[in-house]
PDB file of C-alpha atoms in Angstrom:
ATOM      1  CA  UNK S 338       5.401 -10.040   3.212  1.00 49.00           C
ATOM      2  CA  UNK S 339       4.612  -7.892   5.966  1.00 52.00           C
ATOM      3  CA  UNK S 340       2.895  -9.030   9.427  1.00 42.00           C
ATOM      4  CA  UNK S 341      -0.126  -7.228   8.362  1.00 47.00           C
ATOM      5  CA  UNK S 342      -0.574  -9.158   5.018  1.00 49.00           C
ATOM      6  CA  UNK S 343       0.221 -12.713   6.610  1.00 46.00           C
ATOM      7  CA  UNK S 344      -2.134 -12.140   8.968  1.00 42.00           C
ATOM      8  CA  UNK S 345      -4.806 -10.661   7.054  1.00 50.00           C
ATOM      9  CA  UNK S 346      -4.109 -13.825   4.811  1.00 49.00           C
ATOM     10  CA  UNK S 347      -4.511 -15.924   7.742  1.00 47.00           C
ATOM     11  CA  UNK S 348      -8.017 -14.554   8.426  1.00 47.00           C
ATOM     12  CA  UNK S 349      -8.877 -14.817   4.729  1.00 51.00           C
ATOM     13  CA  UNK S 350      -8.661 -18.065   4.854  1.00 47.00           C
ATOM     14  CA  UNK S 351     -10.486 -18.672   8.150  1.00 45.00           C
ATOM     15  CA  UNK S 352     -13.487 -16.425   6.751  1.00 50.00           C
ATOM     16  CA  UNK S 353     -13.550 -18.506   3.610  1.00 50.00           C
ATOM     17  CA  UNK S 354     -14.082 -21.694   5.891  1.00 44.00           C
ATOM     18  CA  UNK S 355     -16.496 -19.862   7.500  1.00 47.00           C
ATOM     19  CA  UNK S 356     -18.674 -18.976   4.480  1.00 50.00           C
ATOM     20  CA  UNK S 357     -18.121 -22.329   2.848  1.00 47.00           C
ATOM     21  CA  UNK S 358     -20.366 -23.770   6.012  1.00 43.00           C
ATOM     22  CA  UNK S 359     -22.690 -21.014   5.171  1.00 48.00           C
ATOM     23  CA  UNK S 360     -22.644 -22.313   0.969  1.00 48.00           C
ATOM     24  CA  UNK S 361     -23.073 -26.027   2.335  1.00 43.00           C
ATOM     25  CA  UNK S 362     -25.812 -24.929   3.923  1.00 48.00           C
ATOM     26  CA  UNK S 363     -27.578 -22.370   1.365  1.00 52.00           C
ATOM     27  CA  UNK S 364     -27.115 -25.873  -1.033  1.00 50.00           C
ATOM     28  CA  UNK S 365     -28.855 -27.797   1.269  1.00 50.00           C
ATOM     29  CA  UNK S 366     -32.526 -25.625   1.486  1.00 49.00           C
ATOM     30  CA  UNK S 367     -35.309 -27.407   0.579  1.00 48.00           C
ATOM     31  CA  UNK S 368     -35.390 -27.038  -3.094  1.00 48.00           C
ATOM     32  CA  UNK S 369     -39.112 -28.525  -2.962  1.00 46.00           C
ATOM     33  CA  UNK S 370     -39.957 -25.816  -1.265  1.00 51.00           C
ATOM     34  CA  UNK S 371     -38.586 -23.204  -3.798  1.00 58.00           C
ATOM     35  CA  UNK S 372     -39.286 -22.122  -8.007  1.00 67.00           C
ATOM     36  CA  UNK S 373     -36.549 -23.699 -10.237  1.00 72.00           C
ATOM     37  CA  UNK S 374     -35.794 -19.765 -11.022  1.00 74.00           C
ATOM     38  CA  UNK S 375     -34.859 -19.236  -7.317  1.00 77.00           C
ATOM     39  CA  UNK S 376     -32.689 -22.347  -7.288  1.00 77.00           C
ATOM     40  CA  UNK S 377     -31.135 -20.711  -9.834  1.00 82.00           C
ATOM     41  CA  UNK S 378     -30.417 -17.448  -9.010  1.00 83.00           C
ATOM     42  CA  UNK S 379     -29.210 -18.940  -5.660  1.00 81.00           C
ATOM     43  CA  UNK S 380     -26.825 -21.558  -7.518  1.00 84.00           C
ATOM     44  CA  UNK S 381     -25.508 -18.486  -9.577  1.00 87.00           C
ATOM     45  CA  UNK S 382     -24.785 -15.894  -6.293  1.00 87.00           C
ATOM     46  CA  UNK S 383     -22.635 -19.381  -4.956  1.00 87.00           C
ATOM     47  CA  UNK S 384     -20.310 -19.456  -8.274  1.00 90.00           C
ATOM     48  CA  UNK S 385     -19.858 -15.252  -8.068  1.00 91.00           C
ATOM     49  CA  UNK S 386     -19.007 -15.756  -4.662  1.00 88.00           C
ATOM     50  CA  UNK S 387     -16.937 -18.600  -4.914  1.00 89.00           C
ATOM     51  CA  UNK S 388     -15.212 -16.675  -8.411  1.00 93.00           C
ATOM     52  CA  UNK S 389     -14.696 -13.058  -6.154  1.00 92.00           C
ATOM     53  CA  UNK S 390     -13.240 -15.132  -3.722  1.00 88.00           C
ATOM     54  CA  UNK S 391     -11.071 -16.867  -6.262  1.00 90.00           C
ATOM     55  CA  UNK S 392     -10.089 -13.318  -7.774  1.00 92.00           C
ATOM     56  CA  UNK S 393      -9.010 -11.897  -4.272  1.00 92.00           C
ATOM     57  CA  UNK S 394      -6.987 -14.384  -3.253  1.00 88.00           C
ATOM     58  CA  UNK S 395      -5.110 -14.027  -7.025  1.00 91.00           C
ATOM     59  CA  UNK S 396      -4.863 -10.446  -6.231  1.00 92.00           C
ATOM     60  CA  UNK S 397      -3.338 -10.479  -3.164  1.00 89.00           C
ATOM     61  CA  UNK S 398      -0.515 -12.452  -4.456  1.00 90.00           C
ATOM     62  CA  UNK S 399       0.567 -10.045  -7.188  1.00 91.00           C
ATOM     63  CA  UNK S 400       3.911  -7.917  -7.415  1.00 90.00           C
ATOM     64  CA  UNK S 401       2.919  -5.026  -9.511  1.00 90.00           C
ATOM     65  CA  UNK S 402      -0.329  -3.165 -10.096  1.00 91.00           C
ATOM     66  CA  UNK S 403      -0.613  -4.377 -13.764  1.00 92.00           C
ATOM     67  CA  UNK S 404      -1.520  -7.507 -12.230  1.00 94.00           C
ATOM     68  CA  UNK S 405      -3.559  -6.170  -9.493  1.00 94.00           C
ATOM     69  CA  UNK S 406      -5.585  -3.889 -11.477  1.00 95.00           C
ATOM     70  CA  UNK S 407      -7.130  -6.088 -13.762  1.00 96.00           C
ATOM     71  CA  UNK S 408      -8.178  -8.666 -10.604  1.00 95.00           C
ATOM     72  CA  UNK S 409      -9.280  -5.596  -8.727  1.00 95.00           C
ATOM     73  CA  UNK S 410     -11.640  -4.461 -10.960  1.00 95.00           C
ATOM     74  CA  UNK S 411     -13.398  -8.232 -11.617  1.00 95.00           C
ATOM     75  CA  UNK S 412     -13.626  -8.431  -7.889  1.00 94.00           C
ATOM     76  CA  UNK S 413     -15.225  -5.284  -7.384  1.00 95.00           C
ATOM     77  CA  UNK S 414     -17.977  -6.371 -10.269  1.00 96.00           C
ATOM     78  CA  UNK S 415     -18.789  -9.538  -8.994  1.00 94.00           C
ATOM     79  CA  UNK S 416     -19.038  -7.640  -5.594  1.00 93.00           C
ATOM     80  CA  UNK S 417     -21.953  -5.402  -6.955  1.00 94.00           C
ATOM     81  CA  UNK S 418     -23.335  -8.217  -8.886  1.00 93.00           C
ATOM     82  CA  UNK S 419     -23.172 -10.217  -5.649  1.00 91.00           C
ATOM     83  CA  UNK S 420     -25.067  -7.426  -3.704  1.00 91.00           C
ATOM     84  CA  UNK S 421     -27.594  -7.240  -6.377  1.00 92.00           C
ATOM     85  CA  UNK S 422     -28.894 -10.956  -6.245  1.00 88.00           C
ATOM     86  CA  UNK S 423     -28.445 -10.909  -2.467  1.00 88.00           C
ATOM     87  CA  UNK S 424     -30.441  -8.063  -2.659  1.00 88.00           C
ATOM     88  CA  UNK S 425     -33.248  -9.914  -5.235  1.00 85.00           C
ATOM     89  CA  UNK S 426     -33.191 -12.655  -3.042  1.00 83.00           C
ATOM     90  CA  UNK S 427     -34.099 -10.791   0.380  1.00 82.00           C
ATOM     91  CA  UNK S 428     -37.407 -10.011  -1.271  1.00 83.00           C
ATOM     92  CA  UNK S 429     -38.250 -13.484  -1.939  1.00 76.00           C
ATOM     93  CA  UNK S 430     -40.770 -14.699   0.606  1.00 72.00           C
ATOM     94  CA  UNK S 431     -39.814 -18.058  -0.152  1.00 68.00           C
ATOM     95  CA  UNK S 432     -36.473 -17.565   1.698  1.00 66.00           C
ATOM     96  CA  UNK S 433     -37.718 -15.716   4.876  1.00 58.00           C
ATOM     97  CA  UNK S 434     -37.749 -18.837   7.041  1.00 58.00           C
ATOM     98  CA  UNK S 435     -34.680 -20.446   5.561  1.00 59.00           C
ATOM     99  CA  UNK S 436     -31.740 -20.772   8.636  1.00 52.00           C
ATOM    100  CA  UNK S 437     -29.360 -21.651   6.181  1.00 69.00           C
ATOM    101  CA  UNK S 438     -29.553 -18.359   3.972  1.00 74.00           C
ATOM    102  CA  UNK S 439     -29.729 -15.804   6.937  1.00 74.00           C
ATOM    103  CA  UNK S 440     -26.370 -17.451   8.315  1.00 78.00           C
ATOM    104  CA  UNK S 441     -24.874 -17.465   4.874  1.00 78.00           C
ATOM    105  CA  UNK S 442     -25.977 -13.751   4.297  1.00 80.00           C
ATOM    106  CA  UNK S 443     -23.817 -12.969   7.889  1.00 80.00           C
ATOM    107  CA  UNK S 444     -21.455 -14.921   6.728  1.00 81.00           C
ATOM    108  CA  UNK S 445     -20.939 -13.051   3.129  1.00 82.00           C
ATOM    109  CA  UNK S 446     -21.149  -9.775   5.175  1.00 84.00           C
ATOM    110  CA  UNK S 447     -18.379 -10.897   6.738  1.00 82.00           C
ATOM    111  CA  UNK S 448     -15.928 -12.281   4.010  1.00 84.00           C
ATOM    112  CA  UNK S 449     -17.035  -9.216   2.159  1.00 87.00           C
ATOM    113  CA  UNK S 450     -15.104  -6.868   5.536  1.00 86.00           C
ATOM    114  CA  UNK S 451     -11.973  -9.211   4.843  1.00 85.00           C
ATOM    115  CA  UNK S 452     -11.768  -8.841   1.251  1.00 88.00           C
ATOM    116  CA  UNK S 453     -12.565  -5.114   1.296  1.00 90.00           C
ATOM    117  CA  UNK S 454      -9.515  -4.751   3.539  1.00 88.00           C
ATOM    118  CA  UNK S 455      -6.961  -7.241   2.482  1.00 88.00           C
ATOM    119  CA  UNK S 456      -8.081  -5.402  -1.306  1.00 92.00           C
ATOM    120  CA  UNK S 457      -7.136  -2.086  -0.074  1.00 91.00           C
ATOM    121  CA  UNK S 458      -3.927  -3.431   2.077  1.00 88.00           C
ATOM    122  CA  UNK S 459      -2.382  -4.585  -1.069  1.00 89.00           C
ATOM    123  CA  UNK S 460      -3.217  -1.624  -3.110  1.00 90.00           C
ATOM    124  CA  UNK S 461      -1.398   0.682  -1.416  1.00 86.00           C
ATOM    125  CA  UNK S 462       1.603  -1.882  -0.847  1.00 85.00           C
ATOM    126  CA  UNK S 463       1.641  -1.834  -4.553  1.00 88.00           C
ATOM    127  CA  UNK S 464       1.385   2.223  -5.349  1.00 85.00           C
ATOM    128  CA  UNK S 465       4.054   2.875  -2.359  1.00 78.00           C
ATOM    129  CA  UNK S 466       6.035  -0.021  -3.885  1.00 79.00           C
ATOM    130  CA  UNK S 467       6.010   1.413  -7.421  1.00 80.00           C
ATOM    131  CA  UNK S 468       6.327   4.984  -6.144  1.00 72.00           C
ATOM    132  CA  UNK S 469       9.396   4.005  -3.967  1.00 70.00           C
ATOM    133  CA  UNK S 470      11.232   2.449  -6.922  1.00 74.00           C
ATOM    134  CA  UNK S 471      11.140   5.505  -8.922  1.00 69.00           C
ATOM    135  CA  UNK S 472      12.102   8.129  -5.728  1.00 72.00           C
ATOM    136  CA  UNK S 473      15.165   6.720  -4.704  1.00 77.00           C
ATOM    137  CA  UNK S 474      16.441   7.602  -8.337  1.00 82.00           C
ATOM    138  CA  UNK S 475      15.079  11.449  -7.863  1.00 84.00           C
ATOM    139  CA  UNK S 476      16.737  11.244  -4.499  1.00 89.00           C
ATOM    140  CA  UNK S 477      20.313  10.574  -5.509  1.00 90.00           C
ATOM    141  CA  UNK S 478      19.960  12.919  -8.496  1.00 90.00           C
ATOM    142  CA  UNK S 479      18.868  15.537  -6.499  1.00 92.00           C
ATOM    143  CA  UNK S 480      22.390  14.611  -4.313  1.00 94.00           C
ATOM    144  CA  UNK S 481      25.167  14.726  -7.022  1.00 94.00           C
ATOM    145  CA  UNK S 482      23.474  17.926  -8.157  1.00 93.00           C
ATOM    146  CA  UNK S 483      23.620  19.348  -4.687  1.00 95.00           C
ATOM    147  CA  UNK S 484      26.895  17.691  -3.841  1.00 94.00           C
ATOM    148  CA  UNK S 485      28.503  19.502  -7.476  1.00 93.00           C
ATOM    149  CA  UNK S 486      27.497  23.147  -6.500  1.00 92.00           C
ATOM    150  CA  UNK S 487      28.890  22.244  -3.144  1.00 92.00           C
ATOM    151  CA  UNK S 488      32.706  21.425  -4.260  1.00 91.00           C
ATOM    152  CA  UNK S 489      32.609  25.397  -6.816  1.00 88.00           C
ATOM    153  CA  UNK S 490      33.290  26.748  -3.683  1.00 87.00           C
ATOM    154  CA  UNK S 491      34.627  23.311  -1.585  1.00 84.00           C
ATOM    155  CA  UNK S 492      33.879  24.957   2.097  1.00 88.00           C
ATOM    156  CA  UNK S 493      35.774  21.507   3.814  1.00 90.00           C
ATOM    157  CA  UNK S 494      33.548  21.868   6.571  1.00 91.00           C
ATOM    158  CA  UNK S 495      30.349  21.920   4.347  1.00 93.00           C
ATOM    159  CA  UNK S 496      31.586  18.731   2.298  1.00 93.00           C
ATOM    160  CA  UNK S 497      32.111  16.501   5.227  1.00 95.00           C
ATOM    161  CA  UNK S 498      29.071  17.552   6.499  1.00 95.00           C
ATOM    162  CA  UNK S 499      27.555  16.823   2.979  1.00 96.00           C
ATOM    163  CA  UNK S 500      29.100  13.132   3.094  1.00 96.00           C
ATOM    164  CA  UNK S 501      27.772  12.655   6.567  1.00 97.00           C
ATOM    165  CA  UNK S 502      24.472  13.344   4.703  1.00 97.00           C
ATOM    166  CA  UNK S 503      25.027  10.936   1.839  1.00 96.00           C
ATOM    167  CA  UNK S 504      26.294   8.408   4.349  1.00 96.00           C
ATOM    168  CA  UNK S 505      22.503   8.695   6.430  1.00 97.00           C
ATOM    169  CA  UNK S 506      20.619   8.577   3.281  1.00 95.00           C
ATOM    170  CA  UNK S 507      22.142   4.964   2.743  1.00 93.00           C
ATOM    171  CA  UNK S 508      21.622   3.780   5.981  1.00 95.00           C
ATOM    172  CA  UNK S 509      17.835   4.743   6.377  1.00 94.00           C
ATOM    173  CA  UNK S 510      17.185   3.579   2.846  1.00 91.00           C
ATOM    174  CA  UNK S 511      18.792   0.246   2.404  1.00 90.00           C
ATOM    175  CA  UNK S 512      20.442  -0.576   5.581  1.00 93.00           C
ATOM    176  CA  UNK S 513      17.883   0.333   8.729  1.00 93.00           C
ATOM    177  CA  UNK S 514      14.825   1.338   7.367  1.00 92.00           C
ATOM    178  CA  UNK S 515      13.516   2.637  10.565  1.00 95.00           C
ATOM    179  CA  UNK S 516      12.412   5.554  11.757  1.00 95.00           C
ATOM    180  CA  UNK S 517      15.261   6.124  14.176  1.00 96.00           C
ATOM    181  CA  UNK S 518      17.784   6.175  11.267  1.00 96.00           C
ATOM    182  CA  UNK S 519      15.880   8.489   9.164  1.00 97.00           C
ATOM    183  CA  UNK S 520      15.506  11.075  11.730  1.00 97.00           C
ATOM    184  CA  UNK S 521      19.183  10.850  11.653  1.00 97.00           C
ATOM    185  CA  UNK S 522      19.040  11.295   7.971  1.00 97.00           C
ATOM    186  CA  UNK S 523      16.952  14.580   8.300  1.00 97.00           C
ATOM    187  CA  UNK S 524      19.190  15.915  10.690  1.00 97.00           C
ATOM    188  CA  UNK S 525      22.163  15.698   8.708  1.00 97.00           C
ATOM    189  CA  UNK S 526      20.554  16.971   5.626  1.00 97.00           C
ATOM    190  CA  UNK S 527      19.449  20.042   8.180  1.00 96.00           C
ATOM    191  CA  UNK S 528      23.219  20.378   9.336  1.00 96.00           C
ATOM    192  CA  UNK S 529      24.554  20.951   5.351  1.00 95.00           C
ATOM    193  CA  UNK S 530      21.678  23.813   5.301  1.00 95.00           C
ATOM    194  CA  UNK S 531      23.379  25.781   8.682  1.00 94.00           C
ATOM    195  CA  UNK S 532      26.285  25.025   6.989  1.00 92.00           C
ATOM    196  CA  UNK S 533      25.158  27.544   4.365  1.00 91.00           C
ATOM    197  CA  UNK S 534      23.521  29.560   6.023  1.00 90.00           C
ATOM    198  CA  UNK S 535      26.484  30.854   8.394  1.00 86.00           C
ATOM    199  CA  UNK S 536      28.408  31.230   4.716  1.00 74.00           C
ATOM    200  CA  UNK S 537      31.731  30.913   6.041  1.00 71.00           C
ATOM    201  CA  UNK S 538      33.823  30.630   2.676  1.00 74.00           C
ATOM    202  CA  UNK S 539      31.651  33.111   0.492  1.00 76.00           C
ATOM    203  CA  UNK S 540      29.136  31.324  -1.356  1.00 85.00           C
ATOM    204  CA  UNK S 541      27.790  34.251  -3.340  1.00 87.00           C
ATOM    205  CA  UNK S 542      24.258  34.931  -2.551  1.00 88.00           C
ATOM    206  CA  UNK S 543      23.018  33.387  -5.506  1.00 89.00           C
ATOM    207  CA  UNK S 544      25.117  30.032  -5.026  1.00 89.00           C
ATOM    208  CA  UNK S 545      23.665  29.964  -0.984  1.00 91.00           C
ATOM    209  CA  UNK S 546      19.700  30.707  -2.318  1.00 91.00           C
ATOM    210  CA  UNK S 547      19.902  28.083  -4.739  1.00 92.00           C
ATOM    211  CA  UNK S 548      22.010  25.360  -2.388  1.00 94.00           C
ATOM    212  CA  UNK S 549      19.306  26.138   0.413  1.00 94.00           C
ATOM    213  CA  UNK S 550      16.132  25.604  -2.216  1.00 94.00           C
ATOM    214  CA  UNK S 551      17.605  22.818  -3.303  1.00 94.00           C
ATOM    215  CA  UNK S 552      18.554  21.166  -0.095  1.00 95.00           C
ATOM    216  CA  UNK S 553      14.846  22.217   0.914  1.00 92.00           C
ATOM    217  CA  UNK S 554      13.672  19.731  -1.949  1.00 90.00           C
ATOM    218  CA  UNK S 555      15.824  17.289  -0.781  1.00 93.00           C
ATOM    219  CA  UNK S 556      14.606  17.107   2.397  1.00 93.00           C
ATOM    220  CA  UNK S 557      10.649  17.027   1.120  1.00 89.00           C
ATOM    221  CA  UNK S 558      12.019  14.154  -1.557  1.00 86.00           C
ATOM    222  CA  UNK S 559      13.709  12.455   1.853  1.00 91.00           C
ATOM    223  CA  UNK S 560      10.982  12.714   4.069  1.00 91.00           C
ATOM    224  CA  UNK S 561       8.204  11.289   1.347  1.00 82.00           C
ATOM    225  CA  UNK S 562      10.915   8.493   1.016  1.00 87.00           C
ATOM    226  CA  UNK S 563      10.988   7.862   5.023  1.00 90.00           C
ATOM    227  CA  UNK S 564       6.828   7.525   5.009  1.00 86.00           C
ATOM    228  CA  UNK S 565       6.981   5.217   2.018  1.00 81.00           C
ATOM    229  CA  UNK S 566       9.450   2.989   3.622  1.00 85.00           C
ATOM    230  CA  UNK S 567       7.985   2.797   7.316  1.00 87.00           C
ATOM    231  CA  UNK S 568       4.175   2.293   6.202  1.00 79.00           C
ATOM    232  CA  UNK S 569       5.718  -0.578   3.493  1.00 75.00           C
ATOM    233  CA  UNK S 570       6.996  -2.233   6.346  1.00 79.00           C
ATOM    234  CA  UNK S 571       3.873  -1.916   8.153  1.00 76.00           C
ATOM    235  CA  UNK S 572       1.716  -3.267   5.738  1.00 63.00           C
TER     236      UNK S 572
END
């Protein structure tokens, strides 16, 4: 779990402190004061509050987007149902003078920012997550198919260069992760291509176009890799 998530967990659960004052307090208006009907509707915004809250906090703890999705989309209906009573319940004159539902209002308002955000956090941990479990697959494809057309011709030079490559790759990917080590990475991969370019051994022009559109893929596939990795980790 990434510093951003723990704490963004951390406030979660301070906000939901905070708006549980503000429910105590909503409970506690002077239902003598009020229609049974308004009790209600005010007893049922409390339980789709207290359920969204309930369905973030599930969220937030999945693995894979099949278990976020589902979560994700009941939160964001009891967020518009929420809204909606809210909403109802602003226009009731009955409630203009009540402390207790102005501070729970600021506090919804509130819980709503840190749910929004720790929703969206988690989302895209999830998409890069299931996005970087599939590249790393293209990626070393896209190497053994490089690294074949390479050894047709076997310039020595161009092969250790290509294993210096391969070598990178492993250490920004599953070693480092950091943005240091996949610069290094890049430049390698950027070496094999001047390699080719210069043609020392007589790639035929054919062999060198394809290598260098090839290599150029790589390098896309690599960087796309590197921005998965880093943001992951900052998440």
């Amino acid at each position: 779990m990434g510093i951003g998530l723990k704490l963004g967990l951390g406030f979660l659960v301070v906000a939901v402190l905070v708006a549980v004052v503000g429910f105590i307090g909503i409970q506690s208006i002077h239902r003598t004061r009020i229609t049974a009907a308004l009790v209600a509707d005010v007893d049922n915004l409390l339980l789709r509050v207290t359920e969204k809250d309930s369905m973030v906090s599930s969220a937030v703890s999945t693995q894979d987007l099949d278990s976020f999705e589902p979560l994700k989309v009941r939160a964001e209906q009891l967020n518009v149902e929420i809204h909606t009573v809210i909403a109802d319940l602003q226009q009731t004159d009955e409630l203009d003078d009540e402390l207790d539902f102005v501070s729970f209002l600021a506090n919804e308002a509130s819980l709503d920012v840190v749910h929004s955000q720790l929703m969206a956090n988690h989302d895209e941990l999830l998409t890069r997550r299931d996005l970087f479990s599939e590249t790393p697959l293209l990626e070393q494809s896209m190497r053994f198919q490089i690294e074949a057309k390479l050894l047709e011709v076997g310039d020595p030079d161009i092969i250790d260069d290509f294993r210096s490559m391969s070598y990178h790759s492993k250490e920004a990917l599953y070693q480092y992760q950091d943005q240091e080590h996949f610069e290094e990475w890049f430049a390698a991969t950027n070496k094999v291509a001047e390699g080719l370019e210069v043609n020392r051994v007589g790639y035929t022009s054919e062999q060198q176009r394809v290598l260098l559109n090839q290599l150029q893929v790589y390098l896309d596939t690599a960087r796309i890799l590197g921005q998965i990795t880093l943001r992951e980790r900052e998440i």
